Amino acid sequence: YCIACYYIIAMAEASSNLARYDGVRYALRVEQPGSLLNMYKATRREGFGAEVRRRIILGTYTLSAGYYDAYYLKAQKVRTLIRKDFEQAFQKCDLMISPVLPTPPYKLGSKINDPLEMYLSDIFTVSCNLAGLPGMSVPCGFSKDGLPIGMQVLAPPFEEEKIFKLAYAYEQNTDWHKQKPAIR
C-alpha cells in the first residue's frame, strides 16, 4: 500500500504547499498583460515543470470536497498502519536493508514519458518517508549496463547513527567502489 498511500499524501502536500507560489509574494512572476488571473496562469505555466503541475492538479483533486475523506484521510490512516508495521519489525531487528529499485536502473530521462512506471519504481524508498524513518541509499555495485545499483538501509526513528555505521562498515569491507562499470 506504500506507493498509493505515498503518492496521495505527497501530491496533496505538494498542492497545498505550492499554492502560495502565485508570483505575487513568492516565486517567479511572469508579467502578463491583462488580468491578475492571466498573470497567475502565466507564472504557473512557466514557473512549474510538467511533473510539478501534474502533482498540483492531482493533489488539488485529492483534497477537494467529496474526495478528501475517500483519498487523503484514508491514506493518512494507512500511513499509521505502515508506521506500526515498521515498529513491530524493528522489535526483531536493528536495521533493514532493501534494494533502492525493484529493477536494474534505467538511463536518465528514459522513463520521462511514463510517470506511472517512474512512480512504481519508488516502491522501496517511499516507505521510510511515510513511516518517518531515517533511510540512506548506499552504492553497492553496477548493473550490466554500467549504471549504479543502490542498497537502502532503514533504521528506527532517531537511530541514524546505526545507518552511518553500517554504511561505513560496508564501504570498508567491500570493493564495490573499485569495480569498473561495464559501460556499453
Tab-separated table of C-alpha atoms in Angstrom:
chain	number	residue	atom	x	y	z
A	1	TYR	CA	0.000	0.000	0.000
A	2	CYS	CA	3.026	2.293	0.262
A	3	ILE	CA	3.050	3.569	-3.305
A	4	ALA	CA	-0.642	4.517	-3.421
A	5	CYS	CA	-0.561	5.982	0.069
A	6	TYR	CA	2.629	7.943	-0.546
A	7	TYR	CA	1.520	9.499	-3.810
A	8	ILE	CA	-1.872	10.513	-2.452
A	9	ILE	CA	-0.251	12.222	0.532
A	10	ALA	CA	2.744	13.646	-1.374
A	11	MET	CA	0.617	15.144	-4.125
A	12	ALA	CA	-1.865	16.606	-1.664
A	13	GLU	CA	1.005	18.180	0.277
A	14	ALA	CA	2.627	19.459	-2.925
A	15	SER	CA	-0.636	21.051	-3.974
A	16	SER	CA	-1.154	22.639	-0.589
A	17	ASN	CA	2.442	23.870	-0.226
A	18	LEU	CA	2.812	25.162	-3.775
A	19	ALA	CA	-0.491	27.049	-3.752
A	20	ARG	CA	1.302	30.085	-2.312
A	21	TYR	CA	3.674	30.287	-5.304
A	22	ASP	CA	1.458	32.580	-7.293
A	23	GLY	CA	4.002	35.146	-8.469
A	24	VAL	CA	2.604	37.838	-6.205
A	25	ARG	CA	4.517	37.227	-2.979
A	26	TYR	CA	6.560	34.103	-3.715
A	27	ALA	CA	8.453	32.624	-6.636
A	28	LEU	CA	8.782	33.700	-10.224
A	29	ARG	CA	6.498	36.427	-11.554
A	30	VAL	CA	5.662	36.469	-15.232
A	31	GLU	CA	4.312	39.841	-16.262
A	32	GLN	CA	1.305	39.142	-18.398
A	33	PRO	CA	-0.831	41.856	-19.910
A	34	GLY	CA	-4.414	41.804	-18.846
A	35	SER	CA	-5.855	40.484	-15.649
A	36	LEU	CA	-4.386	39.174	-12.434
A	37	LEU	CA	-5.703	35.738	-13.431
A	38	ASN	CA	-3.622	35.869	-16.640
A	39	MET	CA	-0.525	36.668	-14.568
A	40	TYR	CA	-1.249	33.701	-12.254
A	41	LYS	CA	-1.683	31.349	-15.202
A	42	ALA	CA	1.474	32.512	-16.978
A	43	THR	CA	3.503	32.351	-13.764
A	44	ARG	CA	2.462	28.804	-13.007
A	45	ARG	CA	2.846	27.659	-16.612
A	46	GLU	CA	6.417	28.978	-16.823
A	47	GLY	CA	7.428	28.514	-13.187
A	48	PHE	CA	6.487	24.857	-12.775
A	49	GLY	CA	7.553	21.908	-14.899
A	50	ALA	CA	5.159	19.260	-16.178
A	51	GLU	CA	5.719	16.910	-13.224
A	52	VAL	CA	5.109	19.643	-10.648
A	53	ARG	CA	1.929	20.748	-12.442
A	54	ARG	CA	0.781	17.102	-12.534
A	55	ARG	CA	1.318	16.799	-8.783
A	56	ILE	CA	-0.514	20.053	-8.078
A	57	ILE	CA	-3.521	19.006	-10.162
A	58	LEU	CA	-3.728	15.520	-8.646
A	59	GLY	CA	-3.190	16.886	-5.135
A	60	THR	CA	-5.881	19.516	-5.576
A	61	TYR	CA	-8.272	16.799	-6.746
A	62	THR	CA	-7.383	14.627	-3.758
A	63	LEU	CA	-8.054	17.474	-1.324
A	64	SER	CA	-11.263	18.643	-2.991
A	65	ALA	CA	-14.669	18.308	-1.373
A	66	GLY	CA	-16.051	14.830	-1.804
A	67	TYR	CA	-12.643	13.218	-2.258
A	68	TYR	CA	-10.793	14.321	0.880
A	69	ASP	CA	-12.247	11.523	3.049
A	70	ALA	CA	-12.092	8.908	0.302
A	71	TYR	CA	-8.435	9.514	-0.543
A	72	TYR	CA	-6.408	11.781	1.720
A	73	LEU	CA	-7.927	10.804	5.070
A	74	LYS	CA	-7.826	7.118	4.152
A	75	ALA	CA	-4.180	7.430	3.065
A	76	GLN	CA	-3.320	9.022	6.429
A	77	LYS	CA	-4.920	6.039	8.197
A	78	VAL	CA	-2.920	3.619	6.043
A	79	ARG	CA	0.205	5.634	6.856
A	80	THR	CA	-0.408	4.950	10.551
A	81	LEU	CA	-0.679	1.216	9.835
A	82	ILE	CA	2.572	1.295	7.835
A	83	ARG	CA	4.319	3.033	10.745
A	84	LYS	CA	3.005	0.362	13.149
A	85	ASP	CA	4.255	-2.420	10.845
A	86	PHE	CA	7.750	-0.921	10.940
A	87	GLU	CA	7.612	-0.557	14.731
A	88	GLN	CA	6.812	-4.263	15.018
A	89	ALA	CA	9.544	-5.217	12.555
A	90	PHE	CA	12.164	-3.172	14.402
A	91	GLN	CA	11.402	-5.118	17.565
A	92	LYS	CA	13.023	-8.084	15.785
A	93	CYS	CA	15.938	-6.358	14.050
A	94	ASP	CA	18.186	-3.309	14.299
A	95	LEU	CA	18.224	-2.266	10.635
A	96	MET	CA	16.518	-3.200	7.383
A	97	ILE	CA	18.206	-3.499	4.019
A	98	SER	CA	16.474	-3.499	0.659
A	99	PRO	CA	17.265	-2.599	-2.924
A	100	VAL	CA	16.645	1.012	-3.936
A	101	LEU	CA	14.880	-0.006	-7.159
A	102	PRO	CA	12.854	-3.133	-7.972
A	103	THR	CA	14.576	-3.339	-11.378
A	104	PRO	CA	18.030	-2.585	-12.727
A	105	PRO	CA	18.490	1.169	-13.034
A	106	TYR	CA	17.340	2.859	-16.195
A	107	LYS	CA	19.034	5.666	-18.069
A	108	LEU	CA	18.247	9.212	-17.027
A	109	GLY	CA	15.215	10.510	-18.890
A	110	SER	CA	14.251	7.141	-20.392
A	111	LYS	CA	11.020	6.896	-18.371
A	112	ILE	CA	10.045	10.562	-18.532
A	113	ASN	CA	7.009	9.836	-20.709
A	114	ASP	CA	5.710	7.143	-18.365
A	115	PRO	CA	5.160	8.758	-14.949
A	116	LEU	CA	3.305	5.728	-13.597
A	117	GLU	CA	6.308	3.477	-14.207
A	118	MET	CA	8.572	6.063	-12.565
A	119	TYR	CA	6.238	6.256	-9.538
A	120	LEU	CA	6.179	2.459	-9.212
A	121	SER	CA	9.985	2.448	-9.148
A	122	ASP	CA	9.769	4.197	-5.766
A	123	ILE	CA	8.206	1.168	-4.075
A	124	PHE	CA	11.168	0.526	-1.750
A	125	THR	CA	12.104	4.122	-0.967
A	126	VAL	CA	8.782	5.781	-0.112
A	127	SER	CA	8.019	3.639	2.920
A	128	CYS	CA	10.601	5.363	5.122
A	129	ASN	CA	9.084	8.743	4.273
A	130	LEU	CA	5.610	7.549	5.233
A	131	ALA	CA	6.781	5.943	8.470
A	132	GLY	CA	9.072	8.799	9.477
A	133	LEU	CA	12.159	6.614	9.411
A	134	PRO	CA	15.731	7.549	8.631
A	135	GLY	CA	16.984	5.911	5.473
A	136	MET	CA	20.076	6.013	3.297
A	137	SER	CA	20.874	4.785	-0.163
A	138	VAL	CA	24.343	3.270	-0.353
A	139	PRO	CA	26.003	2.472	-3.686
A	140	CYS	CA	26.791	-1.218	-3.881
A	141	GLY	CA	27.682	-2.059	-7.464
A	142	PHE	CA	26.848	-1.612	-11.110
A	143	SER	CA	24.331	-3.141	-13.500
A	144	LYS	CA	25.471	-4.973	-16.617
A	145	ASP	CA	24.932	-1.667	-18.453
A	146	GLY	CA	27.302	0.141	-16.103
A	147	LEU	CA	24.612	2.001	-14.161
A	148	PRO	CA	24.919	2.293	-10.363
A	149	ILE	CA	22.921	-0.008	-8.098
A	150	GLY	CA	21.914	1.111	-4.634
A	151	MET	CA	21.196	-0.618	-1.347
A	152	GLN	CA	18.772	1.121	1.012
A	153	VAL	CA	19.288	0.969	4.767
A	154	LEU	CA	16.454	1.853	7.168
A	155	ALA	CA	16.610	2.359	10.929
A	156	PRO	CA	14.102	3.047	13.688
A	157	PRO	CA	13.297	6.713	14.348
A	158	PHE	CA	16.249	8.779	15.637
A	159	GLU	CA	18.756	5.970	15.094
A	160	GLU	CA	20.594	7.427	12.117
A	161	GLU	CA	23.934	6.604	13.718
A	162	LYS	CA	23.293	2.885	13.086
A	163	ILE	CA	22.833	3.591	9.380
A	164	PHE	CA	26.067	5.571	9.177
A	165	LYS	CA	27.989	2.813	10.982
A	166	LEU	CA	26.620	0.104	8.696
A	167	ALA	CA	27.303	2.138	5.551
A	168	TYR	CA	30.847	2.859	6.707
A	169	ALA	CA	31.468	-0.799	7.604
A	170	TYR	CA	30.097	-1.892	4.227
A	171	GLU	CA	32.316	0.564	2.393
A	172	GLN	CA	35.406	-0.508	4.360
A	173	ASN	CA	34.800	-4.232	3.872
A	174	THR	CA	33.787	-4.439	0.232
A	175	ASP	CA	35.396	-3.408	-3.003
A	176	TRP	CA	32.247	-2.343	-4.833
A	177	HIS	CA	33.731	1.129	-5.368
A	178	LYS	CA	36.787	-0.351	-7.092
A	179	GLN	CA	34.676	-2.106	-9.704
A	180	LYS	CA	34.769	-0.653	-13.155
A	181	PRO	CA	31.291	-0.160	-14.591
A	182	ALA	CA	30.860	-2.039	-17.848
A	183	ILE	CA	29.697	0.911	-19.935
A	184	ARG	CA	28.460	-0.025	-23.371
